[in-house]
């Protein structure tokens, strides 16, 4: 049985696999730009709106690519938990639900957590599956 936990935010995903008493961890970095739509408004007007729309469209494509990279790593898992701060973990769960039904059926839980060190992520995943 292969259990997988994914902690993710906008910049990286930590994928922890627990299988046959072995733990493996893989890090996937995203290419998502760090651009704050509202913070960059000096002048406003149509040019700013077009810039924001282009940025949001590009960000959407970057999320798609990031989520695709993660999904390729978890296709063969038996059980999955997704967690993290902010909203990225929810977006990822929604992406699985809409476009990767075979993987989304394996989700055991989706939880909001704080930022964690790599070791905390591994321990969290281990504790989660041991309590199940």
mmCIF file of N, CA and C in Angstrom:
data_model
loop_
_atom_site.group_PDB
_atom_site.id
_atom_site.type_symbol
_atom_site.label_atom_id
_atom_site.label_comp_id
_atom_site.label_asym_id
_atom_site.label_seq_id
_atom_site.Cartn_x
_atom_site.Cartn_y
_atom_site.Cartn_z
ATOM 1 N N UNK A 1 0.848 -1.190 0.000
ATOM 2 C CA UNK A 1 0.000 0.000 0.000
ATOM 3 C C UNK A 1 0.886 1.243 0.000
ATOM 4 N N UNK A 2 0.583 2.153 -0.892
ATOM 5 C CA UNK A 2 1.366 3.376 -0.987
ATOM 6 C C UNK A 2 0.499 4.555 -0.539
ATOM 7 N N UNK A 3 0.915 5.189 0.561
ATOM 8 C CA UNK A 3 0.231 6.371 1.075
ATOM 9 C C UNK A 3 1.049 7.610 0.731
ATOM 10 N N UNK A 4 0.361 8.645 0.300
ATOM 11 C CA UNK A 4 1.054 9.855 -0.133
ATOM 12 C C UNK A 4 0.455 11.075 0.541
ATOM 13 N N UNK A 5 1.332 11.947 1.000
ATOM 14 C CA UNK A 5 0.915 13.234 1.539
ATOM 15 C C UNK A 5 1.575 14.327 0.726
ATOM 16 N N UNK A 6 0.801 15.352 0.402
ATOM 17 C CA UNK A 6 1.359 16.475 -0.350
ATOM 18 C C UNK A 6 1.108 17.752 0.427
ATOM 19 N N UNK A 7 2.202 18.410 0.801
ATOM 20 C CA UNK A 7 2.118 19.754 1.387
ATOM 21 C C UNK A 7 2.502 20.693 0.262
ATOM 22 N N UNK A 8 1.626 21.670 -0.023
ATOM 23 C CA UNK A 8 2.007 22.567 -1.094
ATOM 24 C C UNK A 8 1.567 23.993 -0.850
ATOM 25 N N UNK A 9 2.374 24.888 -1.395
ATOM 26 C CA UNK A 9 2.003 26.292 -1.462
ATOM 27 C C UNK A 9 2.327 26.739 -2.889
ATOM 28 N N UNK A 10 2.337 28.033 -3.110
ATOM 29 C CA UNK A 10 2.525 28.543 -4.462
ATOM 30 C C UNK A 10 3.931 28.300 -5.010
ATOM 31 N N UNK A 11 4.905 28.149 -4.127
ATOM 32 C CA UNK A 11 6.279 28.048 -4.620
ATOM 33 C C UNK A 11 6.800 26.613 -4.742
ATOM 34 N N UNK A 12 6.298 25.695 -3.889
ATOM 35 C CA UNK A 12 6.794 24.324 -3.986
ATOM 36 C C UNK A 12 5.815 23.333 -3.369
ATOM 37 N N UNK A 13 6.004 22.094 -3.789
ATOM 38 C CA UNK A 13 5.216 20.993 -3.234
ATOM 39 C C UNK A 13 6.180 19.966 -2.671
ATOM 40 N N UNK A 14 5.861 19.471 -1.477
ATOM 41 C CA UNK A 14 6.621 18.362 -0.887
ATOM 42 C C UNK A 14 5.737 17.134 -0.974
ATOM 43 N N UNK A 15 6.209 16.138 -1.678
ATOM 44 C CA UNK A 15 5.444 14.906 -1.837
ATOM 45 C C UNK A 15 6.114 13.831 -0.985
ATOM 46 N N UNK A 16 5.388 13.332 0.006
ATOM 47 C CA UNK A 16 5.919 12.302 0.896
ATOM 48 C C UNK A 16 5.193 10.996 0.595
ATOM 49 N N UNK A 17 5.965 9.985 0.234
ATOM 50 C CA UNK A 17 5.403 8.662 -0.012
ATOM 51 C C UNK A 17 5.806 7.725 1.111
ATOM 52 N N UNK A 18 4.832 7.015 1.639
ATOM 53 C CA UNK A 18 5.075 5.989 2.658
ATOM 54 C C UNK A 18 4.679 4.660 2.037
ATOM 55 N N UNK A 19 5.671 3.771 1.910
ATOM 56 C CA UNK A 19 5.393 2.474 1.284
ATOM 57 C C UNK A 19 6.331 1.431 1.876
ATOM 58 N N UNK A 20 5.770 0.336 2.356
ATOM 59 C CA UNK A 20 6.573 -0.754 2.943
ATOM 60 C C UNK A 20 7.569 -0.228 3.984
ATOM 61 N N UNK A 21 7.095 0.563 4.914
ATOM 62 C CA UNK A 21 7.941 1.134 5.975
ATOM 63 C C UNK A 21 9.070 2.022 5.458
ATOM 64 N N UNK A 22 8.991 2.444 4.208
ATOM 65 C CA UNK A 22 9.993 3.362 3.658
ATOM 66 C C UNK A 22 9.346 4.704 3.410
ATOM 67 N N UNK A 23 10.116 5.762 3.669
ATOM 68 C CA UNK A 23 9.637 7.116 3.387
ATOM 69 C C UNK A 23 10.501 7.709 2.289
ATOM 70 N N UNK A 24 9.848 8.284 1.309
ATOM 71 C CA UNK A 24 10.598 9.032 0.299
ATOM 72 C C UNK A 24 9.953 10.398 0.177
ATOM 73 N N UNK A 25 10.780 11.387 -0.138
ATOM 74 C CA UNK A 25 10.243 12.737 -0.288
ATOM 75 C C UNK A 25 10.784 13.334 -1.578
ATOM 76 N N UNK A 26 9.901 13.992 -2.284
ATOM 77 C CA UNK A 26 10.303 14.660 -3.511
ATOM 78 C C UNK A 26 9.793 16.093 -3.438
ATOM 79 N N UNK A 27 10.613 17.023 -3.913
ATOM 80 C CA UNK A 27 10.222 18.434 -3.933
ATOM 81 C C UNK A 27 10.006 18.842 -5.378
ATOM 82 N N UNK A 28 8.880 19.485 -5.619
ATOM 83 C CA UNK A 28 8.615 20.038 -6.950
ATOM 84 C C UNK A 28 8.461 21.539 -6.787
ATOM 85 N N UNK A 29 9.281 22.273 -7.520
ATOM 86 C CA UNK A 29 9.207 23.739 -7.462
ATOM 87 C C UNK A 29 8.285 24.243 -8.561
ATOM 88 N N UNK A 30 7.544 25.290 -8.258
ATOM 89 C CA UNK A 30 6.640 25.845 -9.260
ATOM 90 C C UNK A 30 7.333 26.986 -9.992
ATOM 91 N N UNK A 31 6.790 27.325 -11.140
ATOM 92 C CA UNK A 31 7.292 28.478 -11.911
ATOM 93 C C UNK A 31 6.334 29.648 -11.775
ATOM 94 N N UNK A 32 5.497 29.627 -10.749
ATOM 95 C CA UNK A 32 4.475 30.660 -10.626
ATOM 96 C C UNK A 32 5.124 31.967 -10.192
ATOM 97 N N UNK A 33 4.846 33.002 -10.970
ATOM 98 C CA UNK A 33 5.406 34.320 -10.678
ATOM 99 C C UNK A 33 4.866 34.838 -9.361
ATOM 100 N N UNK A 34 5.696 35.565 -8.663
ATOM 101 C CA UNK A 34 5.244 36.180 -7.428
ATOM 102 C C UNK A 34 4.888 37.625 -7.713
ATOM 103 N N UNK A 35 3.664 37.842 -8.113
ATOM 104 C CA UNK A 35 3.203 39.161 -8.520
ATOM 105 C C UNK A 35 1.914 39.414 -7.772
ATOM 106 N N UNK A 36 1.841 40.544 -7.111
ATOM 107 C CA UNK A 36 0.640 40.848 -6.350
ATOM 108 C C UNK A 36 -0.205 41.830 -7.142
ATOM 109 N N UNK A 37 -1.337 41.367 -7.641
ATOM 110 C CA UNK A 37 -2.182 42.180 -8.509
ATOM 111 C C UNK A 37 -2.534 43.519 -7.865
ATOM 112 N N UNK A 38 -2.993 43.510 -6.628
ATOM 113 C CA UNK A 38 -3.438 44.763 -6.020
ATOM 114 C C UNK A 38 -2.280 45.657 -5.583
ATOM 115 N N UNK A 39 -1.157 45.071 -5.214
ATOM 116 C CA UNK A 39 -0.040 45.882 -4.717
ATOM 117 C C UNK A 39 0.632 46.677 -5.825
ATOM 118 N N UNK A 40 0.440 46.282 -7.070
ATOM 119 C CA UNK A 40 1.133 46.954 -8.161
ATOM 120 C C UNK A 40 0.300 48.050 -8.826
ATOM 121 N N UNK A 41 -0.674 48.548 -8.152
ATOM 122 C CA UNK A 41 -1.517 49.588 -8.741
ATOM 123 C C UNK A 41 -1.020 50.971 -8.334
ATOM 124 N N UNK A 42 -0.408 51.645 -9.296
ATOM 125 C CA UNK A 42 0.018 53.017 -9.027
ATOM 126 C C UNK A 42 -0.912 53.970 -9.760
ATOM 127 N N UNK A 43 -1.021 53.751 -11.052
ATOM 128 C CA UNK A 43 -1.786 54.667 -11.883
ATOM 129 C C UNK A 43 -3.221 54.200 -12.076
ATOM 130 N N UNK A 44 -3.407 52.913 -12.212
ATOM 131 C CA UNK A 44 -4.742 52.388 -12.470
ATOM 132 C C UNK A 44 -5.098 52.530 -13.933
ATOM 133 N N UNK A 45 -6.371 52.445 -14.233
ATOM 134 C CA UNK A 45 -6.809 52.621 -15.607
ATOM 135 C C UNK A 45 -6.736 51.340 -16.412
ATOM 136 N N UNK A 46 -7.061 51.475 -17.701
ATOM 137 C CA UNK A 46 -7.195 50.326 -18.599
ATOM 138 C C UNK A 46 -5.906 49.544 -18.751
ATOM 139 N N UNK A 47 -4.772 50.241 -18.820
ATOM 140 C CA UNK A 47 -3.494 49.535 -18.987
ATOM 141 C C UNK A 47 -3.235 48.583 -17.825
ATOM 142 N N UNK A 48 -3.510 49.039 -16.608
ATOM 143 C CA UNK A 48 -3.303 48.202 -15.426
ATOM 144 C C UNK A 48 -4.214 46.980 -15.454
ATOM 145 N N UNK A 49 -5.459 47.181 -15.866
ATOM 146 C CA UNK A 49 -6.419 46.073 -15.909
ATOM 147 C C UNK A 49 -5.964 45.026 -16.919
ATOM 148 N N UNK A 50 -5.518 45.485 -18.095
ATOM 149 C CA UNK A 50 -5.036 44.547 -19.117
ATOM 150 C C UNK A 50 -3.830 43.780 -18.590
ATOM 151 N N UNK A 51 -2.929 44.497 -17.918
ATOM 152 C CA UNK A 51 -1.740 43.851 -17.356
ATOM 153 C C UNK A 51 -2.152 42.781 -16.335
ATOM 154 N N UNK A 52 -3.135 43.122 -15.479
ATOM 155 C CA UNK A 52 -3.613 42.166 -14.476
ATOM 156 C C UNK A 52 -4.247 40.947 -15.131
ATOM 157 N N UNK A 53 -5.052 41.169 -16.171
ATOM 158 C CA UNK A 53 -5.714 40.056 -16.861
ATOM 159 C C UNK A 53 -4.663 39.136 -17.483
ATOM 160 N N UNK A 54 -3.657 39.739 -18.140
ATOM 161 C CA UNK A 54 -2.586 38.930 -18.745
ATOM 162 C C UNK A 54 -1.846 38.150 -17.672
ATOM 163 N N UNK A 55 -1.567 38.817 -16.566
ATOM 164 C CA UNK A 55 -0.869 38.145 -15.465
ATOM 165 C C UNK A 55 -1.701 36.974 -14.934
ATOM 166 N N UNK A 56 -2.994 37.220 -14.692
ATOM 167 C CA UNK A 56 -3.853 36.177 -14.136
ATOM 168 C C UNK A 56 -3.956 34.985 -15.083
ATOM 169 N N UNK A 57 -4.006 35.257 -16.373
ATOM 170 C CA UNK A 57 -4.073 34.183 -17.359
ATOM 171 C C UNK A 57 -2.765 33.381 -17.344
ATOM 172 N N UNK A 58 -1.642 34.101 -17.285
ATOM 173 C CA UNK A 58 -0.344 33.424 -17.238
ATOM 174 C C UNK A 58 -0.221 32.598 -15.951
ATOM 175 N N UNK A 59 -0.684 33.184 -14.840
ATOM 176 C CA UNK A 59 -0.627 32.477 -13.564
ATOM 177 C C UNK A 59 -1.456 31.190 -13.627
ATOM 178 N N UNK A 60 -2.626 31.279 -14.264
ATOM 179 C CA UNK A 60 -3.487 30.100 -14.393
ATOM 180 C C UNK A 60 -2.758 28.977 -15.143
ATOM 181 N N UNK A 61 -2.060 29.349 -16.207
ATOM 182 C CA UNK A 61 -1.303 28.360 -16.986
ATOM 183 C C UNK A 61 -0.144 27.789 -16.163
ATOM 184 N N UNK A 62 0.494 28.651 -15.356
ATOM 185 C CA UNK A 62 1.597 28.188 -14.520
ATOM 186 C C UNK A 62 1.097 27.224 -13.447
ATOM 187 N N UNK A 63 -0.077 27.514 -12.872
ATOM 188 C CA UNK A 63 -0.667 26.584 -11.899
ATOM 189 C C UNK A 63 -0.960 25.247 -12.569
ATOM 190 N N UNK A 64 -1.522 25.275 -13.773
ATOM 191 C CA UNK A 64 -1.841 24.046 -14.498
ATOM 192 C C UNK A 64 -0.593 23.191 -14.690
ATOM 193 N N UNK A 65 0.487 23.830 -15.089
ATOM 194 C CA UNK A 65 1.745 23.129 -15.328
ATOM 195 C C UNK A 65 2.296 22.550 -14.020
ATOM 196 N N UNK A 66 2.258 23.347 -12.967
ATOM 197 C CA UNK A 66 2.722 22.937 -11.632
ATOM 198 C C UNK A 66 1.913 21.736 -11.142
ATOM 199 N N UNK A 67 0.589 21.823 -11.248
ATOM 200 C CA UNK A 67 -0.280 20.738 -10.792
ATOM 201 C C UNK A 67 -0.074 19.473 -11.627
ATOM 202 N N UNK A 68 0.203 19.652 -12.926
ATOM 203 C CA UNK A 68 0.446 18.503 -13.797
ATOM 204 C C UNK A 68 1.710 17.771 -13.336
ATOM 205 N N UNK A 69 2.757 18.547 -13.009
ATOM 206 C CA UNK A 69 4.005 17.947 -12.530
ATOM 207 C C UNK A 69 3.767 17.140 -11.252
ATOM 208 N N UNK A 70 2.959 17.693 -10.347
ATOM 209 C CA UNK A 70 2.666 16.996 -9.086
ATOM 210 C C UNK A 70 1.860 15.724 -9.369
ATOM 211 N N UNK A 71 0.834 15.857 -10.192
ATOM 212 C CA UNK A 71 -0.058 14.733 -10.492
ATOM 213 C C UNK A 71 0.714 13.551 -11.084
ATOM 214 N N UNK A 72 1.688 13.849 -11.937
ATOM 215 C CA UNK A 72 2.492 12.762 -12.532
ATOM 216 C C UNK A 72 3.218 11.956 -11.464
ATOM 217 N N UNK A 73 3.544 12.608 -10.353
ATOM 218 C CA UNK A 73 4.268 11.931 -9.278
ATOM 219 C C UNK A 73 3.365 11.061 -8.401
ATOM 220 N N UNK A 74 2.054 11.290 -8.443
ATOM 221 C CA UNK A 74 1.160 10.603 -7.492
ATOM 222 C C UNK A 74 0.164 9.662 -8.149
ATOM 223 N N UNK A 75 0.295 9.444 -9.444
ATOM 224 C CA UNK A 75 -0.666 8.604 -10.158
ATOM 225 C C UNK A 75 -0.820 7.209 -9.575
ATOM 226 N N UNK A 76 0.264 6.671 -9.014
ATOM 227 C CA UNK A 76 0.219 5.278 -8.555
ATOM 228 C C UNK A 76 -0.019 5.136 -7.053
ATOM 229 N N UNK A 77 -0.436 6.203 -6.401
ATOM 230 C CA UNK A 77 -0.661 6.113 -4.955
ATOM 231 C C UNK A 77 -1.993 5.425 -4.654
ATOM 232 N N UNK A 78 -2.099 4.866 -3.450
ATOM 233 C CA UNK A 78 -3.343 4.217 -3.025
ATOM 234 C C UNK A 78 -4.215 5.135 -2.174
ATOM 235 N N UNK A 79 -3.554 6.040 -1.429
ATOM 236 C CA UNK A 79 -4.292 6.968 -0.558
ATOM 237 C C UNK A 79 -3.530 8.289 -0.534
ATOM 238 N N UNK A 80 -4.291 9.369 -0.444
ATOM 239 C CA UNK A 80 -3.695 10.691 -0.600
ATOM 240 C C UNK A 80 -4.269 11.667 0.418
ATOM 241 N N UNK A 81 -3.388 12.484 1.001
ATOM 242 C CA UNK A 81 -3.831 13.603 1.831
ATOM 243 C C UNK A 81 -3.139 14.843 1.273
ATOM 244 N N UNK A 82 -3.913 15.927 1.168
ATOM 245 C CA UNK A 82 -3.400 17.184 0.614
ATOM 246 C C UNK A 82 -3.527 18.244 1.694
ATOM 247 N N UNK A 83 -2.446 18.971 1.927
ATOM 248 C CA UNK A 83 -2.499 19.982 2.980
ATOM 249 C C UNK A 83 -1.540 21.122 2.680
ATOM 250 N N UNK A 84 -1.742 22.245 3.353
ATOM 251 C CA UNK A 84 -0.855 23.384 3.177
ATOM 252 C C UNK A 84 -1.506 24.670 3.646
ATOM 253 N N UNK A 85 -0.722 25.749 3.608
ATOM 254 C CA UNK A 85 -1.246 27.065 3.983
ATOM 255 C C UNK A 85 -1.947 27.708 2.787
ATOM 256 N N UNK A 86 -2.513 28.858 2.970
ATOM 257 C CA UNK A 86 -3.133 29.638 1.878
ATOM 258 C C UNK A 86 -4.170 28.823 1.112
ATOM 259 N N UNK A 87 -4.242 29.022 -0.189
ATOM 260 C CA UNK A 87 -5.318 28.405 -0.980
ATOM 261 C C UNK A 87 -4.834 27.366 -1.982
ATOM 262 N N UNK A 88 -3.528 27.259 -2.166
ATOM 263 C CA UNK A 88 -3.005 26.400 -3.234
ATOM 264 C C UNK A 88 -3.441 24.943 -3.083
ATOM 265 N N UNK A 89 -3.452 24.434 -1.861
ATOM 266 C CA UNK A 89 -3.830 23.024 -1.667
ATOM 267 C C UNK A 89 -5.277 22.783 -2.100
ATOM 268 N N UNK A 90 -6.145 23.791 -1.886
ATOM 269 C CA UNK A 90 -7.548 23.647 -2.321
ATOM 270 C C UNK A 90 -7.646 23.672 -3.844
ATOM 271 N N UNK A 91 -6.873 24.562 -4.457
ATOM 272 C CA UNK A 91 -6.873 24.637 -5.928
ATOM 273 C C UNK A 91 -6.414 23.313 -6.520
ATOM 274 N N UNK A 92 -5.402 22.721 -5.887
ATOM 275 C CA UNK A 92 -4.882 21.445 -6.388
ATOM 276 C C UNK A 92 -5.936 20.341 -6.254
ATOM 277 N N UNK A 93 -6.603 20.290 -5.110
ATOM 278 C CA UNK A 93 -7.646 19.285 -4.904
ATOM 279 C C UNK A 93 -8.758 19.454 -5.942
ATOM 280 N N UNK A 94 -9.098 20.709 -6.230
ATOM 281 C CA UNK A 94 -10.143 20.986 -7.228
ATOM 282 C C UNK A 94 -9.686 20.546 -8.619
ATOM 283 N N UNK A 95 -8.433 20.802 -8.938
ATOM 284 C CA UNK A 95 -7.871 20.374 -10.225
ATOM 285 C C UNK A 95 -7.955 18.849 -10.366
ATOM 286 N N UNK A 96 -7.618 18.130 -9.310
ATOM 287 C CA UNK A 96 -7.711 16.659 -9.351
ATOM 288 C C UNK A 96 -9.152 16.219 -9.564
ATOM 289 N N UNK A 97 -10.056 16.867 -8.827
ATOM 290 C CA UNK A 97 -11.471 16.513 -8.921
ATOM 291 C C UNK A 97 -12.010 16.722 -10.337
ATOM 292 N N UNK A 98 -11.585 17.819 -10.961
ATOM 293 C CA UNK A 98 -12.123 18.150 -12.284
ATOM 294 C C UNK A 98 -11.438 17.388 -13.412
ATOM 295 N N UNK A 99 -10.134 17.122 -13.291
ATOM 296 C CA UNK A 99 -9.391 16.594 -14.430
ATOM 297 C C UNK A 99 -8.660 15.280 -14.190
ATOM 298 N N UNK A 100 -8.661 14.793 -12.956
ATOM 299 C CA UNK A 100 -7.944 13.549 -12.654
ATOM 300 C C UNK A 100 -8.764 12.729 -11.659
ATOM 301 N N UNK A 101 -9.929 12.302 -12.094
ATOM 302 C CA UNK A 101 -10.863 11.581 -11.217
ATOM 303 C C UNK A 101 -10.212 10.358 -10.578
ATOM 304 N N UNK A 102 -9.391 9.641 -11.358
ATOM 305 C CA UNK A 102 -8.750 8.426 -10.831
ATOM 306 C C UNK A 102 -7.894 8.729 -9.599
ATOM 307 N N UNK A 103 -7.282 9.904 -9.552
ATOM 308 C CA UNK A 103 -6.462 10.287 -8.401
ATOM 309 C C UNK A 103 -7.335 10.921 -7.319
ATOM 310 N N UNK A 104 -8.302 11.729 -7.709
ATOM 311 C CA UNK A 104 -9.121 12.434 -6.705
ATOM 312 C C UNK A 104 -9.924 11.459 -5.845
ATOM 313 N N UNK A 105 -10.245 10.289 -6.391
ATOM 314 C CA UNK A 105 -10.984 9.285 -5.610
ATOM 315 C C UNK A 105 -10.161 8.759 -4.436
ATOM 316 N N UNK A 106 -8.858 8.945 -4.484
ATOM 317 C CA UNK A 106 -7.967 8.416 -3.447
ATOM 318 C C UNK A 106 -7.726 9.418 -2.320
ATOM 319 N N UNK A 107 -8.274 10.631 -2.442
ATOM 320 C CA UNK A 107 -8.070 11.654 -1.417
ATOM 321 C C UNK A 107 -8.796 11.264 -0.139
ATOM 322 N N UNK A 108 -8.054 11.186 0.952
ATOM 323 C CA UNK A 108 -8.622 10.851 2.257
ATOM 324 C C UNK A 108 -8.970 12.108 3.054
ATOM 325 N N UNK A 109 -8.244 13.194 2.794
ATOM 326 C CA UNK A 109 -8.515 14.432 3.520
ATOM 327 C C UNK A 109 -7.809 15.596 2.829
ATOM 328 N N UNK A 110 -8.342 16.786 3.072
ATOM 329 C CA UNK A 110 -7.749 18.034 2.594
ATOM 330 C C UNK A 110 -7.749 18.955 3.802
ATOM 331 N N UNK A 111 -6.569 19.416 4.219
ATOM 332 C CA UNK A 111 -6.496 20.206 5.456
ATOM 333 C C UNK A 111 -5.637 21.449 5.311
ATOM 334 N N UNK A 112 -6.064 22.472 6.027
ATOM 335 C CA UNK A 112 -5.260 23.690 6.098
ATOM 336 C C UNK A 112 -4.236 23.522 7.214
ATOM 337 N N UNK A 113 -2.979 23.794 6.898
ATOM 338 C CA UNK A 113 -1.913 23.739 7.906
ATOM 339 C C UNK A 113 -1.027 24.967 7.731
ATOM 340 N N UNK A 114 -0.174 25.192 8.700
ATOM 341 C CA UNK A 114 0.786 26.288 8.589
ATOM 342 C C UNK A 114 1.960 25.861 7.725
ATOM 343 N N UNK A 115 2.865 26.789 7.519
ATOM 344 C CA UNK A 115 4.120 26.441 6.868
ATOM 345 C C UNK A 115 4.859 25.475 7.784
ATOM 346 N N UNK A 116 5.589 24.541 7.190
ATOM 347 C CA UNK A 116 6.278 23.516 7.970
ATOM 348 C C UNK A 116 7.665 23.279 7.402
ATOM 349 N N UNK A 117 8.539 22.758 8.250
ATOM 350 C CA UNK A 117 9.835 22.302 7.746
ATOM 351 C C UNK A 117 9.612 20.971 7.037
ATOM 352 N N UNK A 118 10.585 20.552 6.265
ATOM 353 C CA UNK A 118 10.475 19.269 5.563
ATOM 354 C C UNK A 118 10.243 18.125 6.547
ATOM 355 N N UNK A 119 10.987 18.134 7.658
ATOM 356 C CA UNK A 119 10.831 17.057 8.656
ATOM 357 C C UNK A 119 9.439 17.065 9.278
ATOM 358 N N UNK A 120 8.895 18.255 9.514
ATOM 359 C CA UNK A 120 7.534 18.336 10.067
ATOM 360 C C UNK A 120 6.513 17.776 9.087
ATOM 361 N N UNK A 121 6.732 18.028 7.800
ATOM 362 C CA UNK A 121 5.817 17.507 6.779
ATOM 363 C C UNK A 121 5.828 15.979 6.793
ATOM 364 N N UNK A 122 7.017 15.394 6.819
ATOM 365 C CA UNK A 122 7.135 13.925 6.838
ATOM 366 C C UNK A 122 6.434 13.362 8.076
ATOM 367 N N UNK A 123 6.695 13.963 9.239
ATOM 368 C CA UNK A 123 6.081 13.495 10.491
ATOM 369 C C UNK A 123 4.560 13.637 10.429
ATOM 370 N N UNK A 124 4.081 14.751 9.872
ATOM 371 C CA UNK A 124 2.636 14.999 9.770
ATOM 372 C C UNK A 124 1.973 13.911 8.922
ATOM 373 N N UNK A 125 2.589 13.596 7.787
ATOM 374 C CA UNK A 125 2.031 12.572 6.890
ATOM 375 C C UNK A 125 2.038 11.209 7.584
ATOM 376 N N UNK A 126 3.147 10.883 8.240
ATOM 377 C CA UNK A 126 3.245 9.605 8.951
ATOM 378 C C UNK A 126 2.140 9.515 10.017
ATOM 379 N N UNK A 127 2.010 10.580 10.822
ATOM 380 C CA UNK A 127 0.972 10.584 11.870
ATOM 381 C C UNK A 127 -0.421 10.468 11.274
ATOM 382 N N UNK A 128 -0.656 11.171 10.168
ATOM 383 C CA UNK A 128 -1.979 11.142 9.545
ATOM 384 C C UNK A 128 -2.357 9.707 9.170
ATOM 385 N N UNK A 129 -1.466 9.009 8.490
ATOM 386 C CA UNK A 129 -1.803 7.657 8.018
ATOM 387 C C UNK A 129 -1.776 6.622 9.156
ATOM 388 N N UNK A 130 -0.961 6.837 10.176
ATOM 389 C CA UNK A 130 -0.954 5.907 11.309
ATOM 390 C C UNK A 130 -2.270 5.997 12.088
ATOM 391 N N UNK A 131 -2.877 7.169 12.090
ATOM 392 C CA UNK A 131 -4.133 7.338 12.851
ATOM 393 C C UNK A 131 -5.338 6.828 12.053
ATOM 394 N N UNK A 132 -5.149 6.513 10.799
ATOM 395 C CA UNK A 132 -6.270 6.033 9.961
ATOM 396 C C UNK A 132 -6.475 4.540 10.098
#
